[in-house]
Amino acid sequence: MDVHGNGYNRWLLFILMLLATLAGSLMQSTLGTALPTLMKKFEIDLNTAQQATTWFLLALAIMVPVSAYLVKRFPTKHLTLVTYCLLLGGICLTAFTPEKHAMWTMFVIGRVIAAAAVGILMPLLQITILNIFSANERSLAMGLMGLVVGMSPAIGPTLTGWILDQSHHFMGLTLAASWQTIFYIPMVVLIIVLVLTPFIMRDVIPTEATIHLDSLSLILSSFGFGLFLLGFTNVSTDGWGDLWSVDAPIVTGLLIIGLFTWRQLTIPHPFLDLRVFKSWNFTITTITTIMAMMAMMGVEMMLPTYLQNVHGMTALDSGLTLLPGALFVGILSPIAGLLYAKAGIKRLAIAAFVVLIAGTIPFAFLTTSTPAIVITLMYTVRMIGVALALMPLTTAAMDALPQAQTTDGTAVNNTARQLASSVGVAVLTSVTQNVINTNKPHHQLSTVDPLKYAAKSLDASMQGFQVAFSVGLAFAVIGLVVALFFKRAKKVGANS
């Protein structure tokens, strides 16, 4: 029964929400393979192109805590309809951006609008699972969610590569079917979902008419996290130590985040209830999740650029190179849930990070001649570690809290995950571009000795990628160390 006492098909409702979530996840995962193409079409550098991912992740992170308020305040059916429309509008704006340097801002704005919708979709789906399924059924529902969300990194890059490769071979026949085409499939999926939602969706989450949004907290979180990330994204162009574009935004952002934290701990009804961190295992789980996300997202976004710019691969080939590893995330997500129930989070998290570290170490020593099959195997090992970590960590975070705090815990945990993704991408992109800028040869050499200039430019690129992958390795090592501090938890589902 829904909140009005009317019957409904919960599995049909769940599947419909999964489809919408898949469309949103594809918006997050498809762009990595397309970055080199976008750089050429819009005549932008790597740092500028990466803004499409960085600001997507930031907008997503800002909206996640807002979702806790929206879910409690508005009927589920109305909220989902508005969210799906917002996502479709953002995708359309991005897909139909003219290929001009001056129009790049329009492309990014479309990404931000879509991200705002995705930031609502993910927590909404998790909270819906908690409300419509019993404790015994949640593990299956969470596993299916992990399968769908985990499969998008597999489907997205490969699909993007195939589309871009086809556009390359048939440009005379498909003038518009280039990078824009990668957004058409999510658009079609969302249109179908929008048509079915009025008939299938129900109000399944109780609302609180008296709850109010703390506008000051929203402003503090938006400006705090926005300035913090802006400083990191500017490193690639201005370098570390630049006062106004790097140091000032980062420091100011941290100060505002501090004010935001203080406010959440002192007001009766916080915008983001940080009191959930009083639970030791929730805190450790959140930190390890942050490290896993930063280790995964940064390297995941840099590899397609490395494969295409250094190895000269097509977009399709780079997507296929990473396909096996991405598939393992989706396949292992339900299995990881079972392993969590059997072994507990501490042993599973330690094993996951050991695998992640083992798969990441070789990336720090990549060369221009590293065989593609070796990269595929290493990436697959990395993603097995990620798959063993992420879904069990998310489940463990909820198990560490009493039922009354699960909505706030979901918002906090998802916020941490998305911020980690955003910062991870910004850090590795800025580090890569900064190393390349520092080591690239003087442009005058290109006219004196073009071959030597090309060789030195390639060496500079490789140094940038190697340093970036080393940073990704450091995130994984920190995650392993933190995982050692898990305390023995109650039996899974004890506080459900």
Tab-separated table of C-alpha atoms in Angstrom:
chain	number	residue	atom	x	y	z
A	1	MET	CA	0.000	0.000	0.000
A	2	ASP	CA	1.168	3.556	-0.703
A	3	VAL	CA	0.831	6.393	1.819
A	4	HIS	CA	-2.812	6.906	0.740
A	5	GLY	CA	-3.703	3.253	1.355
A	6	ASN	CA	-3.864	2.350	-2.353
A	7	GLY	CA	-2.290	-0.772	-3.788
A	8	TYR	CA	0.467	-0.730	-6.421
A	9	ASN	CA	3.061	-2.977	-8.052
A	10	ARG	CA	6.259	-2.204	-6.149
A	11	TRP	CA	8.553	-4.164	-8.480
A	12	LEU	CA	7.175	-2.377	-11.528
A	13	LEU	CA	7.630	0.940	-9.736
A	14	PHE	CA	11.170	-0.054	-8.773
A	15	ILE	CA	12.086	-1.085	-12.329
A	16	LEU	CA	10.746	2.205	-13.695
A	17	MET	CA	12.942	4.134	-11.257
A	18	LEU	CA	15.910	1.928	-12.195
A	19	LEU	CA	15.470	2.875	-15.863
A	20	ALA	CA	15.470	6.581	-15.028
A	21	THR	CA	18.524	6.091	-12.804
A	22	LEU	CA	20.289	4.261	-15.637
A	23	ALA	CA	19.641	7.213	-17.960
A	24	GLY	CA	21.074	9.560	-15.332
A	25	SER	CA	24.090	7.310	-14.739
A	26	LEU	CA	24.820	7.230	-18.466
A	27	MET	CA	24.984	11.033	-18.409
A	28	GLN	CA	27.779	10.706	-15.847
A	29	SER	CA	29.744	7.900	-17.523
A	30	THR	CA	29.551	8.579	-21.265
A	31	LEU	CA	31.632	11.740	-21.403
A	32	GLY	CA	35.093	10.342	-20.561
A	33	THR	CA	35.574	8.665	-23.936
A	34	ALA	CA	34.221	11.720	-25.743
A	35	LEU	CA	36.566	14.291	-24.153
A	36	PRO	CA	39.218	14.221	-26.932
A	37	THR	CA	36.456	14.702	-29.519
A	38	LEU	CA	34.938	17.587	-27.561
A	39	MET	CA	38.371	19.192	-27.220
A	40	LYS	CA	38.682	19.253	-31.017
A	41	LYS	CA	35.115	20.297	-31.798
A	42	PHE	CA	34.997	23.150	-29.271
A	43	GLU	CA	38.719	24.024	-29.582
A	44	ILE	CA	39.389	23.709	-25.834
A	45	ASP	CA	42.157	22.167	-23.714
A	46	LEU	CA	41.897	19.180	-21.375
A	47	ASN	CA	41.222	21.275	-18.281
A	48	THR	CA	38.361	23.146	-19.945
A	49	ALA	CA	36.867	19.947	-21.340
A	50	GLN	CA	37.103	18.298	-17.925
A	51	GLN	CA	34.879	21.055	-16.500
A	52	ALA	CA	31.935	19.217	-18.054
A	53	THR	CA	32.637	16.341	-15.672
A	54	THR	CA	33.868	18.369	-12.709
A	55	TRP	CA	30.850	20.683	-12.576
A	56	PHE	CA	28.475	17.813	-13.237
A	57	LEU	CA	29.822	16.044	-10.161
A	58	LEU	CA	29.800	19.226	-8.080
A	59	ALA	CA	26.179	20.059	-8.973
A	60	LEU	CA	25.280	16.470	-8.200
A	61	ALA	CA	26.981	16.706	-4.798
A	62	ILE	CA	25.197	19.970	-3.966
A	63	MET	CA	21.794	18.507	-4.820
A	64	VAL	CA	22.164	15.271	-2.849
A	65	PRO	CA	21.628	16.909	0.580
A	66	VAL	CA	18.770	18.961	-0.875
A	67	SER	CA	17.167	15.679	-1.887
A	68	ALA	CA	16.673	14.741	1.781
A	69	TYR	CA	14.465	17.833	2.176
A	70	LEU	CA	12.655	17.305	-1.132
A	71	VAL	CA	11.867	13.661	-0.362
A	72	LYS	CA	10.389	14.586	3.017
A	73	ARG	CA	8.507	17.649	1.758
A	74	PHE	CA	6.948	16.685	-1.597
A	75	PRO	CA	4.851	13.688	-2.732
A	76	THR	CA	6.975	10.980	-4.364
A	77	LYS	CA	5.020	10.919	-7.622
A	78	HIS	CA	5.235	14.684	-8.192
A	79	LEU	CA	8.917	14.779	-7.232
A	80	THR	CA	9.852	12.018	-9.659
A	81	LEU	CA	7.947	13.653	-12.530
A	82	VAL	CA	9.633	17.028	-12.004
A	83	THR	CA	13.039	15.363	-11.629
A	84	TYR	CA	12.646	13.372	-14.853
A	85	CYS	CA	11.626	16.535	-16.727
A	86	LEU	CA	14.657	18.380	-15.325
A	87	LEU	CA	16.977	15.577	-16.413
A	88	LEU	CA	15.487	15.466	-19.897
A	89	GLY	CA	15.814	19.250	-20.232
A	90	GLY	CA	19.492	19.156	-19.214
A	91	ILE	CA	20.261	16.352	-21.669
A	92	CYS	CA	18.540	18.216	-24.515
A	93	LEU	CA	20.409	21.452	-23.784
A	94	THR	CA	23.730	19.593	-23.816
A	95	ALA	CA	22.966	17.548	-26.921
A	96	PHE	CA	21.937	20.541	-29.008
A	97	THR	CA	24.799	22.875	-28.072
A	98	PRO	CA	26.376	24.382	-31.231
A	99	GLU	CA	30.001	23.352	-31.853
A	100	LYS	CA	31.560	26.730	-31.124
A	101	HIS	CA	34.140	27.678	-28.518
A	102	ALA	CA	31.903	30.457	-27.212
A	103	MET	CA	29.034	27.988	-26.696
A	104	TRP	CA	30.965	25.674	-24.356
A	105	THR	CA	29.314	27.373	-21.379
A	106	MET	CA	25.923	26.276	-22.697
A	107	PHE	CA	27.172	22.693	-22.825
A	108	VAL	CA	28.343	22.873	-19.201
A	109	ILE	CA	25.048	24.480	-18.066
A	110	GLY	CA	23.142	21.581	-19.625
A	111	ARG	CA	25.385	19.176	-17.728
A	112	VAL	CA	24.751	21.037	-14.461
A	113	ILE	CA	20.955	20.912	-14.956
A	114	ALA	CA	21.107	17.178	-15.654
A	115	ALA	CA	23.372	16.679	-12.624
A	116	ALA	CA	20.864	18.447	-10.375
A	117	ALA	CA	18.287	15.854	-11.410
A	118	VAL	CA	20.672	12.924	-10.961
A	119	GLY	CA	21.531	14.271	-7.501
A	120	ILE	CA	17.877	13.758	-6.564
A	121	LEU	CA	17.389	10.455	-8.398
A	122	MET	CA	20.080	8.413	-6.629
A	123	PRO	CA	19.069	9.142	-2.997
A	124	LEU	CA	15.383	8.993	-3.946
A	125	LEU	CA	15.848	5.463	-5.255
A	126	GLN	CA	17.715	4.370	-2.114
A	127	ILE	CA	15.090	5.854	0.211
A	128	THR	CA	12.314	4.282	-1.887
A	129	ILE	CA	13.982	0.874	-1.468
A	130	LEU	CA	13.988	1.365	2.297
A	131	ASN	CA	10.268	2.204	2.243
A	132	ILE	CA	8.798	-0.361	-0.152
A	133	PHE	CA	10.882	-3.453	0.591
A	134	SER	CA	11.225	-5.491	3.769
A	135	ALA	CA	14.622	-5.991	5.411
A	136	ASN	CA	14.948	-9.425	3.764
A	137	GLU	CA	14.259	-8.034	0.282
A	138	ARG	CA	16.471	-4.949	0.484
A	139	SER	CA	19.704	-6.809	-0.253
A	140	LEU	CA	18.288	-8.009	-3.587
A	141	ALA	CA	16.935	-4.538	-4.434
A	142	MET	CA	20.245	-2.878	-3.493
A	143	GLY	CA	22.106	-5.480	-5.542
A	144	LEU	CA	19.956	-4.730	-8.583
A	145	MET	CA	20.554	-1.025	-8.050
A	146	GLY	CA	24.287	-1.702	-7.842
A	147	LEU	CA	24.036	-3.754	-11.028
A	148	VAL	CA	22.326	-0.928	-12.941
A	149	VAL	CA	24.534	1.857	-11.583
A	150	GLY	CA	27.624	-0.320	-11.956
A	151	MET	CA	26.839	-1.240	-15.553
A	152	SER	CA	26.702	2.373	-16.717
A	153	PRO	CA	30.530	2.756	-16.617
A	154	ALA	CA	30.645	-0.312	-18.876
A	155	ILE	CA	27.887	0.710	-21.270
A	156	GLY	CA	28.692	4.432	-21.373
A	157	PRO	CA	32.314	4.571	-22.618
A	158	THR	CA	31.903	1.665	-25.049
A	159	LEU	CA	28.660	3.007	-26.489
A	160	THR	CA	30.228	6.448	-26.811
A	161	GLY	CA	33.255	4.968	-28.558
A	162	TRP	CA	31.112	3.013	-30.994
A	163	ILE	CA	28.999	6.069	-31.816
A	164	LEU	CA	32.011	8.330	-32.340
A	165	ASP	CA	33.767	5.695	-34.443
A	166	GLN	CA	30.705	5.267	-36.652
A	167	SER	CA	30.472	9.027	-37.072
A	168	HIS	CA	34.076	9.044	-38.179
A	169	HIS	CA	33.508	6.447	-40.895
A	170	PHE	CA	30.178	7.802	-42.111
A	171	MET	CA	30.560	11.538	-41.681
A	172	GLY	CA	29.285	12.186	-45.166
A	173	LEU	CA	25.981	10.526	-44.314
A	174	THR	CA	25.508	11.439	-40.647
A	175	LEU	CA	26.509	15.050	-40.238
A	176	ALA	CA	24.716	15.393	-36.885
A	177	ALA	CA	25.429	11.877	-35.599
A	178	SER	CA	28.690	12.681	-33.848
A	179	TRP	CA	29.151	13.359	-30.142
A	180	GLN	CA	25.542	14.597	-29.877
A	181	THR	CA	24.291	11.083	-30.612
A	182	ILE	CA	25.576	9.765	-27.260
A	183	PHE	CA	22.775	11.687	-25.529
A	184	TYR	CA	19.947	10.361	-27.691
A	185	ILE	CA	19.585	6.983	-25.957
A	186	PRO	CA	19.150	8.498	-22.451
A	187	MET	CA	16.657	10.933	-24.004
A	188	VAL	CA	14.569	8.084	-25.451
A	189	VAL	CA	14.680	6.125	-22.169
A	190	LEU	CA	13.514	9.184	-20.227
A	191	ILE	CA	10.670	9.904	-22.633
A	192	ILE	CA	9.406	6.333	-22.151
A	193	VAL	CA	9.741	6.668	-18.365
A	194	LEU	CA	7.886	9.988	-18.385
A	195	VAL	CA	4.987	8.444	-20.316
A	196	LEU	CA	4.697	5.511	-17.876
A	197	THR	CA	5.291	7.391	-14.600
A	198	PRO	CA	1.744	8.820	-14.157
A	199	PHE	CA	0.337	5.284	-14.368
A	200	ILE	CA	2.924	3.355	-12.308
A	201	MET	CA	4.462	5.764	-9.787
A	202	ARG	CA	2.865	6.187	-6.361
A	203	ASP	CA	3.478	8.258	-3.225
A	204	VAL	CA	5.448	5.688	-1.236
A	205	ILE	CA	7.427	7.956	1.097
A	206	PRO	CA	5.617	9.802	3.922
A	207	THR	CA	5.874	13.607	3.693
A	208	GLU	CA	6.215	16.235	6.424
A	209	ALA	CA	4.254	19.394	5.573
A	210	THR	CA	5.886	21.404	8.366
A	211	ILE	CA	9.495	20.817	7.316
A	212	HIS	CA	11.348	23.878	5.962
A	213	LEU	CA	14.457	24.272	3.846
A	214	ASP	CA	17.276	26.105	5.616
A	215	SER	CA	18.231	28.533	2.845
A	216	LEU	CA	21.388	29.745	4.609
A	217	SER	CA	22.710	26.186	4.828
A	218	LEU	CA	22.020	25.669	1.119
A	219	ILE	CA	23.902	28.889	0.276
A	220	LEU	CA	26.839	27.957	2.527
A	221	SER	CA	27.145	24.438	1.081
A	222	SER	CA	26.875	25.638	-2.528
A	223	PHE	CA	29.452	28.424	-2.186
A	224	GLY	CA	31.729	26.442	0.115
A	225	PHE	CA	32.021	23.345	-2.028
A	226	GLY	CA	31.898	25.387	-5.253
A	227	LEU	CA	34.836	27.631	-4.322
A	228	PHE	CA	36.804	24.688	-2.947
A	229	LEU	CA	36.464	22.803	-6.226
A	230	LEU	CA	37.040	25.906	-8.351
A	231	GLY	CA	40.466	26.306	-6.768
A	232	PHE	CA	41.435	22.770	-7.736
A	233	THR	CA	40.192	23.111	-11.307
A	234	ASN	CA	42.261	26.289	-11.753
A	235	VAL	CA	45.501	24.542	-10.797
A	236	SER	CA	45.910	23.048	-14.270
A	237	THR	CA	45.964	26.469	-15.942
A	238	ASP	CA	47.419	28.731	-13.234
A	239	GLY	CA	49.574	26.321	-11.200
A	240	TRP	CA	49.800	25.689	-7.481
A	241	GLY	CA	50.362	28.801	-5.401
A	242	ASP	CA	48.398	31.275	-7.530
A	243	LEU	CA	46.786	33.499	-4.892
A	244	TRP	CA	43.534	34.599	-6.497
A	245	SER	CA	42.567	31.681	-8.705
A	246	VAL	CA	43.819	28.746	-6.589
A	247	ASP	CA	44.724	29.564	-2.970
A	248	ALA	CA	41.932	32.055	-2.213
A	249	PRO	CA	39.064	29.877	-3.545
A	250	ILE	CA	40.327	26.763	-1.720
A	251	VAL	CA	40.889	28.534	1.618
A	252	THR	CA	37.650	30.525	1.378
A	253	GLY	CA	35.771	27.384	0.446
A	254	LEU	CA	37.170	25.528	3.464
A	255	LEU	CA	36.188	28.387	5.783
A	256	ILE	CA	32.632	28.424	4.415
A	257	ILE	CA	32.447	24.622	4.728
A	258	GLY	CA	33.507	25.077	8.358
A	259	LEU	CA	30.648	27.552	8.914
A	260	PHE	CA	28.271	25.160	7.190
A	261	THR	CA	29.374	22.329	9.489
A	262	TRP	CA	28.970	24.485	12.609
A	263	ARG	CA	25.457	25.490	11.545
A	264	GLN	CA	24.385	21.897	10.925
A	265	LEU	CA	25.488	20.935	14.428
A	266	THR	CA	23.713	23.841	16.151
A	267	ILE	CA	20.304	24.240	14.462
A	268	PRO	CA	17.342	22.025	15.516
A	269	HIS	CA	16.533	20.810	11.991
A	270	PRO	CA	19.796	20.670	10.014
A	271	PHE	CA	19.953	20.849	6.243
A	272	LEU	CA	22.425	17.939	6.337
A	273	ASP	CA	22.406	16.097	9.670
A	274	LEU	CA	26.096	15.607	10.414
A	275	ARG	CA	25.295	14.002	13.772
A	276	VAL	CA	25.319	10.668	11.965
A	277	PHE	CA	29.104	10.883	12.236
A	278	LYS	CA	28.742	10.092	15.932
A	279	SER	CA	28.591	6.488	14.741
A	280	TRP	CA	32.203	5.289	14.488
A	281	ASN	CA	31.570	2.720	11.756
A	282	PHE	CA	29.512	5.205	9.719
A	283	THR	CA	32.425	7.643	9.869
A	284	ILE	CA	35.001	5.022	8.882
A	285	THR	CA	32.699	3.737	6.143
A	286	THR	CA	32.263	7.237	4.732
A	287	ILE	CA	36.012	7.935	4.702
A	288	THR	CA	36.805	4.636	2.983
A	289	THR	CA	34.036	5.317	0.465
A	290	ILE	CA	35.581	8.712	-0.279
A	291	MET	CA	38.976	7.120	-0.920
A	292	ALA	CA	37.464	4.427	-3.151
A	293	MET	CA	35.551	7.010	-5.201
A	294	MET	CA	38.581	9.277	-5.618
A	295	ALA	CA	40.769	6.332	-6.626
A	296	MET	CA	38.149	5.126	-9.118
A	297	MET	CA	36.820	8.314	-10.722
A	298	GLY	CA	40.101	10.134	-11.253
A	299	VAL	CA	41.816	7.228	-13.033
A	300	GLU	CA	38.626	6.271	-14.875
A	301	MET	CA	38.318	9.741	-16.388
A	302	MET	CA	42.013	9.996	-17.321
A	303	LEU	CA	42.459	6.601	-19.016
A	304	PRO	CA	40.406	7.282	-22.181
A	305	THR	CA	42.402	10.459	-22.785
A	306	TYR	CA	45.679	8.535	-22.268
A	307	LEU	CA	44.605	5.753	-24.645
A	308	GLN	CA	43.489	8.130	-27.381
A	309	ASN	CA	46.200	10.802	-27.092
A	310	VAL	CA	49.196	8.551	-26.345
A	311	HIS	CA	48.282	5.248	-28.019
A	312	GLY	CA	46.354	6.882	-30.837
A	313	MET	CA	43.299	4.688	-30.251
A	314	THR	CA	39.894	5.510	-31.636
A	315	ALA	CA	37.128	6.338	-29.173
A	316	LEU	CA	35.629	2.871	-29.774
A	317	ASP	CA	38.915	1.063	-29.134
A	318	SER	CA	39.516	2.971	-25.903
A	319	GLY	CA	35.994	2.109	-24.747
A	320	LEU	CA	36.471	-1.578	-25.570
A	321	THR	CA	39.800	-1.605	-23.740
A	322	LEU	CA	38.050	-0.579	-20.525
A	323	LEU	CA	34.865	-2.599	-21.095
A	324	PRO	CA	35.825	-5.827	-19.227
A	325	GLY	CA	36.766	-3.946	-16.061
A	326	ALA	CA	33.613	-1.855	-16.113
A	327	LEU	CA	31.465	-4.960	-16.670
A	328	PHE	CA	32.922	-6.526	-13.539
A	329	VAL	CA	31.561	-3.650	-11.441
A	330	GLY	CA	28.017	-4.476	-12.496
A	331	ILE	CA	28.429	-8.252	-12.320
A	332	LEU	CA	30.124	-8.299	-8.911
A	333	SER	CA	27.896	-5.747	-7.164
A	334	PRO	CA	25.192	-8.290	-6.157
A	335	ILE	CA	27.899	-10.855	-5.271
A	336	ALA	CA	29.710	-8.284	-3.137
A	337	GLY	CA	26.513	-7.839	-1.135
A	338	LEU	CA	26.486	-11.559	-0.324
A	339	LEU	CA	30.172	-11.481	0.631
A	340	TYR	CA	29.455	-8.574	2.966
A	341	ALA	CA	26.754	-10.594	4.727
A	342	LYS	CA	29.149	-13.527	5.105
A	343	ALA	CA	32.489	-11.876	5.907
A	344	GLY	CA	31.565	-8.482	7.373
A	345	ILE	CA	32.678	-5.076	6.178
A	346	LYS	CA	36.162	-4.956	7.715
A	347	ARG	CA	37.549	-8.082	6.073
A	348	LEU	CA	35.815	-7.369	2.774
A	349	ALA	CA	36.964	-3.723	2.664
A	350	ILE	CA	40.585	-4.694	3.407
A	351	ALA	CA	40.512	-7.343	0.672
A	352	ALA	CA	38.891	-4.885	-1.770
A	353	PHE	CA	41.519	-2.190	-1.229
A	354	VAL	CA	44.368	-4.712	-1.500
A	355	VAL	CA	42.999	-5.740	-4.910
A	356	LEU	CA	42.519	-2.073	-5.886
A	357	ILE	CA	46.109	-1.238	-4.913
A	358	ALA	CA	47.491	-4.256	-6.785
A	359	GLY	CA	45.635	-3.180	-9.919
A	360	THR	CA	46.702	0.467	-9.620
A	361	ILE	CA	50.456	0.106	-8.967
A	362	PRO	CA	51.279	-0.782	-12.616
A	363	PHE	CA	49.484	2.344	-13.857
A	364	ALA	CA	52.117	4.508	-12.203
A	365	PHE	CA	54.676	2.933	-14.582
A	366	LEU	CA	52.754	3.108	-17.859
A	367	THR	CA	54.740	3.950	-20.974
A	368	THR	CA	53.877	4.850	-24.540
A	369	SER	CA	54.440	1.199	-25.510
A	370	THR	CA	52.427	-0.538	-22.782
A	371	PRO	CA	50.274	-3.141	-24.626
A	372	ALA	CA	46.532	-2.551	-24.625
A	373	ILE	CA	45.885	-6.054	-23.249
A	374	VAL	CA	48.022	-5.238	-20.199
A	375	ILE	CA	46.029	-2.049	-19.599
A	376	THR	CA	42.786	-4.031	-19.911
A	377	LEU	CA	43.948	-6.628	-17.360
A	378	MET	CA	45.194	-4.001	-14.898
A	379	TYR	CA	42.018	-1.976	-15.220
A	380	THR	CA	39.908	-5.093	-14.689
A	381	VAL	CA	41.775	-5.898	-11.469
A	382	ARG	CA	41.225	-2.316	-10.286
A	383	MET	CA	37.511	-2.464	-10.957
A	384	ILE	CA	37.137	-5.799	-9.168
A	385	GLY	CA	38.506	-4.036	-6.093
A	386	VAL	CA	36.089	-1.134	-6.622
A	387	ALA	CA	33.143	-3.518	-7.029
A	388	LEU	CA	34.032	-5.353	-3.813
A	389	ALA	CA	34.214	-2.040	-1.948
A	390	LEU	CA	31.491	0.383	-3.031
A	391	MET	CA	28.160	-1.410	-2.614
A	392	PRO	CA	29.144	-3.178	0.658
A	393	LEU	CA	30.415	0.161	2.043
A	394	THR	CA	27.104	1.823	1.157
A	395	THR	CA	25.152	-0.970	2.835
A	396	ALA	CA	27.442	-0.923	5.891
A	397	ALA	CA	26.910	2.823	6.271
A	398	MET	CA	23.151	2.288	6.542
A	399	ASP	CA	23.577	-0.698	8.869
A	400	ALA	CA	25.665	1.454	11.211
A	401	LEU	CA	22.697	3.760	11.868
A	402	PRO	CA	19.300	3.261	13.520
A	403	GLN	CA	16.298	3.227	11.182
A	404	ALA	CA	15.292	6.788	12.164
A	405	GLN	CA	18.585	8.164	10.793
A	406	THR	CA	18.739	6.251	7.502
A	407	THR	CA	17.325	9.107	5.390
A	408	ASP	CA	19.889	11.574	6.768
A	409	GLY	CA	22.598	8.930	6.568
A	410	THR	CA	21.758	8.287	2.914
A	411	ALA	CA	22.020	12.019	2.150
A	412	VAL	CA	25.349	12.394	3.980
A	413	ASN	CA	26.855	9.254	2.450
A	414	ASN	CA	25.783	10.188	-1.078
A	415	THR	CA	27.046	13.743	-0.613
A	416	ALA	CA	30.437	12.411	0.457
A	417	ARG	CA	30.558	10.051	-2.527
A	418	GLN	CA	29.750	12.744	-5.061
A	419	LEU	CA	32.117	15.304	-3.577
A	420	ALA	CA	34.851	12.676	-3.597
A	421	SER	CA	34.181	11.997	-7.276
A	422	SER	CA	34.278	15.684	-8.120
A	423	VAL	CA	37.431	16.435	-6.136
A	424	GLY	CA	39.123	13.264	-7.400
A	425	VAL	CA	38.549	14.200	-11.036
A	426	ALA	CA	39.616	17.819	-10.403
A	427	VAL	CA	42.785	16.794	-8.547
A	428	LEU	CA	43.976	14.248	-11.108
A	429	THR	CA	43.112	16.486	-14.063
A	430	SER	CA	44.887	19.485	-12.532
A	431	VAL	CA	47.921	17.404	-11.596
A	432	THR	CA	48.153	15.929	-15.094
A	433	GLN	CA	47.808	19.274	-16.883
A	434	ASN	CA	50.202	20.985	-14.462
A	435	VAL	CA	52.927	18.369	-14.991
A	436	ILE	CA	52.422	18.533	-18.763
A	437	ASN	CA	52.649	22.343	-18.758
A	438	THR	CA	55.808	22.225	-16.649
A	439	ASN	CA	57.624	19.653	-18.809
A	440	LYS	CA	56.424	20.402	-22.330
A	441	PRO	CA	59.057	21.789	-24.747
A	442	HIS	CA	59.154	25.396	-25.867
A	443	HIS	CA	56.905	26.021	-28.867
A	444	GLN	CA	59.868	27.385	-30.855
A	445	LEU	CA	61.272	23.838	-31.027
A	446	SER	CA	58.319	22.817	-33.205
A	447	THR	CA	59.688	24.902	-36.075
A	448	VAL	CA	63.362	24.050	-35.516
A	449	ASP	CA	62.997	20.286	-34.967
A	450	PRO	CA	59.367	19.070	-35.282
A	451	LEU	CA	60.229	15.427	-34.537
A	452	LYS	CA	62.083	16.292	-31.342
A	453	TYR	CA	59.235	18.604	-30.308
A	454	ALA	CA	56.693	15.821	-30.825
A	455	ALA	CA	58.808	13.337	-28.838
A	456	LYS	CA	59.291	15.743	-25.933
A	457	SER	CA	55.585	16.642	-25.924
A	458	LEU	CA	54.706	12.954	-25.711
A	459	ASP	CA	57.172	12.498	-22.841
A	460	ALA	CA	55.583	15.417	-21.003
A	461	SER	CA	52.148	13.873	-21.442
A	462	MET	CA	53.365	10.532	-20.122
A	463	GLN	CA	54.906	12.192	-17.049
A	464	GLY	CA	51.560	13.872	-16.370
A	465	PHE	CA	49.619	10.627	-16.624
A	466	GLN	CA	52.122	8.726	-14.467
A	467	VAL	CA	51.919	11.301	-11.675
A	468	ALA	CA	48.111	11.323	-11.872
A	469	PHE	CA	47.913	7.539	-11.599
A	470	SER	CA	50.328	7.670	-8.650
A	471	VAL	CA	47.947	10.054	-6.884
A	472	GLY	CA	45.122	7.591	-7.571
A	473	LEU	CA	47.282	4.881	-5.963
A	474	ALA	CA	47.781	7.073	-2.884
A	475	PHE	CA	43.998	7.363	-2.449
A	476	ALA	CA	43.696	3.559	-2.478
A	477	VAL	CA	46.484	3.148	0.099
A	478	ILE	CA	44.807	5.661	2.426
A	479	GLY	CA	41.541	3.745	2.035
A	480	LEU	CA	43.247	0.507	3.092
A	481	VAL	CA	44.736	2.132	6.185
A	482	VAL	CA	41.372	3.613	7.229
A	483	ALA	CA	39.610	0.256	6.696
A	484	LEU	CA	41.798	-1.242	9.421
A	485	PHE	CA	39.927	0.891	11.988
A	486	PHE	CA	36.508	-0.710	11.495
A	487	LYS	CA	35.026	-1.983	14.742
A	488	ARG	CA	33.056	-5.211	14.989
A	489	ALA	CA	29.501	-4.318	13.971
A	490	LYS	CA	26.147	-5.786	14.824
A	491	LYS	CA	24.696	-8.413	12.566
A	492	VAL	CA	23.628	-6.992	9.199
A	493	GLY	CA	20.084	-5.673	9.350
A	494	ALA	CA	20.041	-5.577	13.103
A	495	ASN	CA	18.814	-2.062	13.184
A	496	SER	CA	16.561	-2.281	10.192
